Amino acid sequence: MEKYEIEFNQDIPKYIEISKYIKKMIDKNNIFDGEKLPSIRKLAKTLMVNEVTIVSAYKKLEAEGYAYQKMGSGTYAKRRDTNIKFKKEYSNTLKKISGKDLKIYVDFTGEITSSEFFPVTVFKDVLNEVLDRDGAEAFAYKESLGYEGLRNSISSFFWDNKVSTEDILILSGAQQGIDIVSKSIINVHDNVVVEKPTYGGALTVFKWRRANIFEVDILEDGIDLSQFEQILKKNRIKCFYAMSYFQNPTGATYSLEKKLKILELAECYDFYIVEDDYLSELIYDQKQYKSFKSLDKNDRVIYIKSFSKIFLPGIRLGYMISPEKYKEHIQNSKINTDISTSSLMQRALDLYINKDLWKQHINYLNMAYKDKYDFMINCIDKYLGKKVSYFTPGGGINFYFKIDENLKINSMDLFYSCKNKKVLITPGVLFYKNAEQGNNYFRLSFSELKKPEIEEGIKVISKILEKIPKR
């Protein structure tokens, strides 16, 4: 109890001084995130104050997001998210670069397919065919789960009719799916496990729900299972959010063995897996992959899939498959959120799939992106060399880099240095609960760039890193 030594000021209520002191200790990492705080009785005795004073201090810490309670266990420290400031800085900087200005930048931040690959002409013909066939009916909001034809096509084309159309819910993209799941199953102070690093949009949603977020390091073949099991043994986990293929930002893909083990743990420890199938279509290494959902025998997976990243971003379409336990909650939450997703776009996508145009589009994307992917690797090895370390994901659109630890620069400084040279990167601080964990990392996405731009951008990054002094 040596760390709890407070000199009280007579003019300030003691419970406020205690809460301020503990907050400062948490911010300085002298009290670790998730560390159990002393019991009310023990801390009251140590500080020689009334137990009610400690209760008030702990309540204030909870209200300010610095602590949470576990029923029957006690009060635990909760480190405040330190990347909010960086997210605002990054977002505001990108907002100022828009329209014509953006064209003079080499933009490695993109997360959608290049406009040169949009099947605009073909999709226009499909839209016209839908309007000729369905008329005004194409705009009707009738089916709360989504257009039945599209749900049938998803079941048949993507799941070989092994998933009932009644279990499929059409969404306005994956982000809405994460939001709906969060509203449906996560309550204040519920425990959620995420990969470290992970998609910033998911972190934002879980923080907004005031969940307790536990991070587990992600390796090339999925999360570190020993870390994961330690968390499961000590905490009652509600769900685990995972990007099973070509994870954003790292590009990691779960091995079959890890998927099976995590499904086993889900049943053993009674939690659910929220599977965000990010980019399973873009596979360059010819390996065969299976989703968590396809391996799920105990109805433990909430599966989310977006079509926006690889098709036409503006149409904002995706779908979700829910376990029986949460199906009604999730469907009601979707209805309460936006009633229905665009009926016209659902019908058009349904026809696009049934005409076998989807398959053609994905085959074309794989050929085009495989070429970019190989070129990207060549440029990285040629120009960045030992300045960074990374692994080749085998698919997707991202590469994630660790800056040589001997270089005196962090990811936000690198972001601004690159921006000044008309190159945009994504700093690693955005993908962690606490910003400092991402100081040595950055992400490059090649999806919206042509080969000359890729080479030019990587050359610029290389020259900037060459000028950085060593520690």
XYZ file of C-alpha atoms in Angstrom:
471
model
C 0.000 0.000 0.000
C 3.064 2.267 -0.230
C 1.816 3.793 -3.488
C -1.280 5.159 -1.703
C 0.297 7.998 0.281
C -1.719 11.232 0.189
C -1.194 14.527 1.985
C -4.653 16.033 2.388
C -5.486 19.703 1.902
C -8.034 20.917 4.439
C -9.780 23.107 1.835
C -10.530 20.214 -0.593
C -12.937 17.327 0.134
C -10.915 14.182 0.814
C -12.786 12.018 -1.683
C -11.844 14.458 -4.494
C -8.177 14.409 -3.486
C -8.186 10.607 -3.378
C -9.798 10.315 -6.816
C -7.360 12.888 -8.289
C -4.406 11.034 -6.805
C -5.533 7.669 -8.206
C -6.231 9.233 -11.630
C -2.709 10.625 -11.738
C -1.283 7.215 -10.779
C -3.279 5.534 -13.568
C -2.199 8.144 -16.152
C 1.453 7.636 -15.157
C 1.013 3.852 -15.351
C 1.915 3.468 -11.665
C -1.467 1.788 -11.392
C -1.934 -0.472 -14.408
C -4.994 -0.690 -16.624
C -7.176 -3.465 -15.138
C -5.312 -3.510 -11.809
C -7.538 -4.146 -8.807
C -7.789 -1.138 -6.500
C -7.598 -1.696 -2.721
C -10.798 -2.698 -0.985
C -12.842 0.126 0.516
C -12.062 -1.014 4.052
C -8.338 -1.459 3.411
C -7.823 1.916 1.700
C -9.925 3.715 4.331
C -7.708 2.218 7.043
C -4.486 3.097 5.177
C -5.519 6.710 4.575
C -7.268 6.997 7.947
C -10.546 8.215 6.464
C -14.170 7.124 6.634
C -15.197 4.236 4.354
C -17.901 6.489 2.851
C -15.090 8.772 1.622
C -13.520 5.876 -0.324
C -16.917 4.882 -1.747
C -17.387 8.472 -3.004
C -13.866 8.544 -4.466
C -14.411 5.266 -6.328
C -17.784 6.456 -7.633
C -16.146 9.623 -8.943
C -13.443 7.546 -10.649
C -16.143 5.392 -12.294
C -18.097 8.438 -13.467
C -14.939 9.869 -15.063
C -14.032 6.592 -16.775
C -11.041 5.763 -14.579
C -12.491 2.720 -12.823
C -15.118 0.012 -13.138
C -16.716 -2.435 -10.746
C -16.970 -6.197 -10.947
C -19.870 -7.525 -8.946
C -18.585 -9.434 -5.932
C -14.956 -8.766 -6.851
C -14.167 -5.093 -6.300
C -13.132 -1.950 -8.168
C -10.571 -1.973 -10.978
C -8.472 0.745 -12.611
C -9.372 1.773 -16.143
C -6.895 3.779 -18.163
C -8.442 6.620 -20.151
C -8.084 6.396 -23.912
C -5.115 8.487 -24.961
C -5.582 8.323 -28.741
C -8.650 10.610 -28.897
C -6.427 13.660 -29.367
C -4.474 11.990 -32.184
C -7.663 10.808 -33.903
C -8.974 14.372 -33.944
C -5.645 15.717 -35.227
C -5.471 13.090 -37.964
C -9.117 13.485 -38.953
C -8.978 17.285 -39.029
C -5.790 17.214 -41.099
C -7.350 14.925 -43.713
C -10.546 17.005 -43.804
C -8.520 20.027 -44.845
C -7.136 18.037 -47.782
C -10.085 17.351 -50.050
C -11.310 17.564 -53.616
C -8.727 18.948 -56.030
C -6.099 19.304 -53.290
C -6.127 15.550 -52.658
C -5.019 14.852 -56.244
C -1.553 16.241 -55.565
C -0.984 13.737 -52.716
C 0.100 10.109 -52.846
C -2.655 8.762 -50.606
C -1.817 5.523 -48.769
C -4.808 5.941 -46.415
C -7.529 4.593 -48.744
C -9.561 1.557 -47.693
C -11.789 1.047 -50.729
C -11.232 -0.307 -54.223
C -9.810 2.089 -56.774
C -12.386 3.952 -58.846
C -10.758 2.509 -61.972
C -12.137 -0.900 -60.910
C -15.705 0.232 -60.194
C -18.075 -1.724 -62.485
C -20.071 1.457 -63.150
C -21.258 0.738 -66.708
C -22.270 -2.840 -65.953
C -23.982 -1.845 -62.708
C -25.849 0.933 -64.500
C -27.287 -1.677 -66.896
C -28.268 -3.845 -63.915
C -30.005 -0.905 -62.237
C -31.974 -0.171 -65.402
C -32.999 -3.816 -65.642
C -34.235 -3.757 -62.037
C -36.254 -0.581 -62.672
C -37.771 -2.059 -65.842
C -38.620 -5.271 -64.008
C -39.866 -3.909 -60.654
C -40.879 -0.313 -61.354
C -41.877 1.681 -58.252
C -41.720 -1.544 -56.207
C -37.921 -1.234 -56.370
C -38.105 1.695 -53.940
C -40.474 0.102 -51.417
C -39.407 -0.503 -47.792
C -41.284 -3.707 -47.091
C -38.927 -6.261 -45.616
C -37.293 -5.393 -42.303
C -34.614 -8.089 -42.684
C -33.795 -6.893 -46.171
C -34.869 -7.807 -49.693
C -35.696 -11.517 -49.687
C -34.169 -12.062 -53.128
C -30.806 -10.758 -51.951
C -30.950 -12.808 -48.757
C -31.683 -15.911 -50.844
C -28.750 -15.106 -53.130
C -26.385 -14.620 -50.165
C -27.491 -17.935 -48.669
C -27.085 -19.759 -51.979
C -24.006 -18.086 -53.478
C -21.871 -17.466 -50.372
C -23.097 -20.169 -47.960
C -24.206 -23.042 -50.203
C -27.704 -22.823 -48.624
C -26.278 -23.828 -45.215
C -27.524 -20.577 -43.664
C -31.251 -19.832 -43.490
C -32.423 -16.632 -45.176
C -34.265 -15.852 -41.911
C -30.887 -15.632 -40.151
C -29.512 -13.091 -42.656
C -29.966 -9.381 -41.946
C -29.084 -6.820 -44.633
C -27.004 -3.880 -43.364
C -25.813 -0.494 -44.537
C -22.181 -1.617 -44.308
C -19.982 -3.343 -41.714
C -19.682 -0.287 -39.449
C -23.441 -0.310 -38.938
C -23.205 -4.017 -38.144
C -20.638 -3.419 -35.387
C -22.774 -0.608 -34.005
C -25.934 -2.754 -33.996
C -24.176 -5.672 -32.282
C -22.797 -3.288 -29.665
C -26.237 -1.811 -28.942
C -27.821 -5.263 -28.837
C -25.523 -7.238 -26.582
C -23.063 -4.894 -24.806
C -24.020 -3.030 -21.643
C -22.051 -0.465 -19.632
C -18.909 -2.080 -18.109
C -19.358 -5.352 -20.005
C -15.995 -6.860 -20.907
C -14.993 -6.952 -24.586
C -11.786 -8.398 -26.038
C -10.234 -6.940 -29.203
C -7.112 -7.608 -31.198
C -4.139 -5.316 -30.589
C -3.967 -3.389 -32.888
C -7.479 -3.324 -34.334
C -9.892 -1.369 -36.499
C -10.374 2.104 -34.996
C -14.081 2.212 -35.859
C -14.759 -0.812 -33.660
C -12.779 0.682 -30.762
C -14.851 3.863 -31.030
C -18.129 1.908 -30.864
C -17.073 -0.148 -27.836
C -15.811 2.963 -26.047
C -19.105 4.715 -26.758
C -20.932 1.796 -25.107
C -18.584 2.296 -22.114
C -17.418 -1.297 -22.302
C -14.235 -2.454 -20.598
C -11.888 -3.172 -23.488
C -9.158 -5.811 -23.164
C -6.506 -5.978 -25.898
C -4.668 -9.122 -26.991
C -1.574 -8.989 -29.211
C -2.186 -10.222 -32.728
C 0.506 -12.341 -34.377
C 0.790 -13.410 -38.019
C -1.626 -16.324 -37.462
C -4.100 -14.618 -35.103
C -4.172 -13.472 -31.481
C -1.773 -14.674 -28.788
C -3.826 -17.491 -27.239
C -1.928 -17.553 -23.938
C -2.737 -13.859 -23.326
C -6.327 -14.474 -24.386
C -6.807 -17.388 -21.999
C -5.367 -15.398 -19.088
C -8.005 -12.715 -19.669
C -10.765 -15.322 -19.974
C -9.751 -16.969 -16.701
C -9.841 -13.699 -14.757
C -12.789 -11.899 -16.380
C -16.337 -12.562 -17.528
C -16.110 -11.740 -21.243
C -19.204 -10.807 -23.273
C -17.665 -10.919 -26.747
C -14.462 -11.052 -28.778
C -14.196 -8.825 -31.872
C -12.040 -10.381 -34.582
C -11.150 -9.621 -38.190
C -10.549 -13.124 -39.440
C -8.957 -12.432 -42.848
C -6.241 -9.881 -43.690
C -6.914 -7.952 -40.508
C -6.992 -4.173 -40.486
C -4.346 -2.836 -39.950
C -1.844 -5.727 -39.710
C -2.988 -7.953 -42.581
C -2.871 -11.007 -40.270
C -5.087 -14.022 -40.993
C -6.117 -16.584 -38.380
C -4.840 -20.123 -38.798
C -7.423 -22.915 -38.851
C -5.990 -24.261 -35.572
C -6.442 -20.931 -33.790
C -9.969 -20.508 -35.102
C -10.966 -23.920 -33.814
C -9.331 -23.237 -30.428
C -11.074 -19.853 -30.074
C -14.440 -21.452 -30.928
C -13.754 -24.053 -28.245
C -12.915 -21.306 -25.733
C -16.102 -19.422 -26.660
C -18.177 -22.418 -25.650
C -16.106 -23.086 -22.533
C -16.143 -19.475 -21.241
C -19.554 -18.526 -22.643
C -18.674 -15.573 -24.889
C -19.551 -14.684 -28.490
C -17.250 -14.006 -31.423
C -18.062 -10.933 -33.506
C -16.433 -11.851 -36.818
C -15.770 -8.924 -39.158
C -15.022 -10.572 -42.509
C -13.013 -7.679 -43.866
C -11.505 -8.727 -47.189
C -11.761 -12.492 -47.617
C -12.235 -12.130 -51.387
C -8.773 -10.676 -52.046
C -6.476 -13.714 -51.723
C -3.112 -13.717 -53.524
C -1.284 -16.667 -51.952
C -3.732 -19.331 -53.194
C -4.371 -20.598 -49.669
C -7.779 -21.924 -48.639
C -9.427 -20.017 -45.792
C -12.415 -20.799 -43.601
C -14.359 -18.220 -41.598
C -15.148 -18.617 -37.914
C -18.802 -18.815 -38.926
C -18.283 -21.729 -41.320
C -16.583 -23.671 -38.481
C -19.120 -22.688 -35.812
C -20.959 -25.726 -34.393
C -22.297 -24.100 -31.220
C -23.895 -20.934 -32.634
C -21.228 -18.700 -31.077
C -20.423 -16.413 -34.031
C -22.008 -13.115 -35.059
C -20.828 -12.765 -38.650
C -20.566 -9.347 -40.361
C -19.749 -8.846 -44.032
C -19.522 -5.656 -46.091
C -19.723 -5.370 -49.881
C -18.640 -1.708 -49.851
C -14.863 -2.200 -49.646
C -14.584 -4.304 -52.796
C -17.578 -3.288 -54.863
C -19.149 0.178 -55.022
C -18.476 2.071 -51.757
C -21.411 4.411 -52.267
C -24.018 1.657 -52.201
C -23.298 0.917 -48.493
C -24.429 -2.704 -48.348
C -23.493 -5.630 -46.145
C -25.124 -8.358 -44.113
C -25.047 -10.076 -40.748
C -25.727 -13.623 -39.578
C -26.787 -13.780 -35.935
C -26.873 -16.601 -33.365
C -30.372 -17.655 -32.351
C -29.906 -16.230 -28.840
C -29.422 -12.650 -30.072
C -31.228 -12.725 -33.423
C -34.371 -10.920 -32.268
C -32.417 -8.278 -30.297
C -30.144 -7.581 -33.250
C -32.947 -7.426 -35.792
C -34.959 -5.039 -33.590
C -31.891 -2.857 -33.102
C -31.411 -2.637 -36.886
C -35.061 -1.648 -37.408
C -34.780 1.009 -34.693
C -31.600 2.341 -36.310
C -32.742 2.947 -39.890
C -35.881 0.854 -40.655
C -34.533 -0.415 -43.978
C -31.481 -0.347 -46.243
C -31.917 0.918 -49.826
C -34.320 -1.453 -51.565
C -33.158 -0.455 -55.061
C -29.504 -1.194 -54.310
C -30.382 -4.514 -52.673
C -32.328 -5.611 -55.758
C -29.533 -4.465 -58.053
C -26.877 -6.345 -56.073
C -29.099 -9.442 -56.062
C -29.371 -9.338 -59.868
C -25.632 -8.603 -60.175
C -24.842 -11.746 -58.163
C -27.330 -13.923 -60.045
C -25.975 -12.866 -63.418
C -22.597 -14.191 -62.240
C -21.174 -10.679 -62.588
C -19.999 -10.686 -58.947
C -17.735 -13.664 -59.571
C -16.267 -11.999 -62.666
C -15.675 -8.763 -60.739
C -13.853 -10.523 -57.878
C -11.685 -12.551 -60.276
C -10.710 -9.330 -62.061
C -9.941 -7.562 -58.762
C -7.710 -10.410 -57.618
C -5.634 -10.258 -60.798
C -5.332 -6.459 -60.665
C -4.540 -6.267 -56.946
C -2.137 -9.214 -56.987
C -0.078 -7.236 -59.484
C -0.128 -4.137 -57.214
C 0.580 -6.270 -54.146
C 3.722 -7.809 -55.699
C 4.883 -4.397 -56.904
C 4.365 -2.961 -53.416
C 6.547 -5.682 -51.869
C 9.311 -5.003 -54.401
C 9.242 -1.272 -53.615
C 9.256 -1.879 -49.849
C 12.251 -4.202 -50.063
C 14.072 -1.890 -52.497
C 13.598 1.432 -50.687
C 12.622 0.867 -47.051
C 14.964 -2.041 -46.350
C 16.000 -2.242 -42.698
C 14.306 1.009 -41.729
C 11.115 -0.954 -41.071
C 9.997 -4.506 -40.361
C 6.784 -6.111 -41.691
C 5.260 -9.372 -42.847
C 3.543 -10.190 -46.129
C -0.177 -10.829 -45.497
C -0.911 -12.874 -48.639
C -4.041 -10.868 -49.427
C -6.008 -7.722 -48.698
C -4.922 -4.130 -49.338
C -2.762 -3.177 -46.328
C 0.819 -3.444 -45.156
C 1.638 -2.665 -41.522
C 5.126 -1.523 -40.577
C 7.154 -1.264 -37.415
C 9.663 1.579 -37.532
C 13.225 0.647 -36.573
C 13.366 1.246 -32.808
C 16.725 2.983 -33.182
C 15.118 5.850 -35.131
C 13.966 8.832 -33.052
C 10.525 9.336 -34.566
C 6.955 8.336 -33.725
C 4.090 7.578 -36.087
C 2.378 11.003 -35.766
C 5.650 12.831 -36.470
C 6.166 10.570 -39.474
C 2.599 11.302 -40.612
C 3.224 15.081 -40.575
C 6.662 14.741 -42.218
C 5.113 12.668 -45.020
C 2.185 15.079 -45.380
C 4.628 17.955 -45.873
C 6.095 15.964 -48.768
C 2.601 15.311 -50.221
C 2.353 11.690 -49.041
C -0.409 10.476 -46.699
C 0.032 7.493 -44.367
C -2.038 6.148 -41.464
C -0.235 6.427 -38.092
C -0.350 3.369 -35.841
C -1.663 5.311 -32.829
C -5.184 5.133 -34.312
C -5.413 1.360 -33.914
C -4.768 1.035 -30.176
C -6.736 1.826 -27.054
C -3.772 3.796 -25.738
C -1.881 5.855 -28.279
C 1.692 5.257 -27.141
C 1.404 1.570 -28.041
C 1.205 2.555 -31.713
C 4.066 5.063 -31.707
C 6.382 2.823 -33.724
C 3.863 1.689 -36.360
C 2.191 2.926 -39.535
C -0.077 1.458 -42.214
C 0.063 1.795 -45.990
C -2.854 0.823 -48.207
C -2.199 0.425 -51.920
C -5.815 -0.024 -53.060
C -6.406 3.380 -54.662
C -2.907 3.974 -56.081
C -1.258 3.259 -59.412
C 2.230 1.728 -59.573
C 4.154 4.985 -60.222
C 2.423 6.591 -57.223
C 3.240 3.592 -55.001
C 6.933 3.811 -55.913
C 7.055 7.601 -55.552
C 5.358 7.474 -52.121
C 7.612 4.753 -50.725
C 10.687 6.645 -51.952
C 9.517 9.726 -50.038
C 8.960 7.718 -46.831
C 12.405 6.153 -47.230
C 14.124 9.537 -47.624
C 12.353 10.891 -44.524
C 13.415 7.887 -42.427
C 17.003 8.179 -43.722
C 17.272 11.663 -42.226
C 15.969 10.633 -38.775
C 18.737 10.577 -36.133
C 19.292 7.352 -34.218
C 18.611 7.045 -30.511
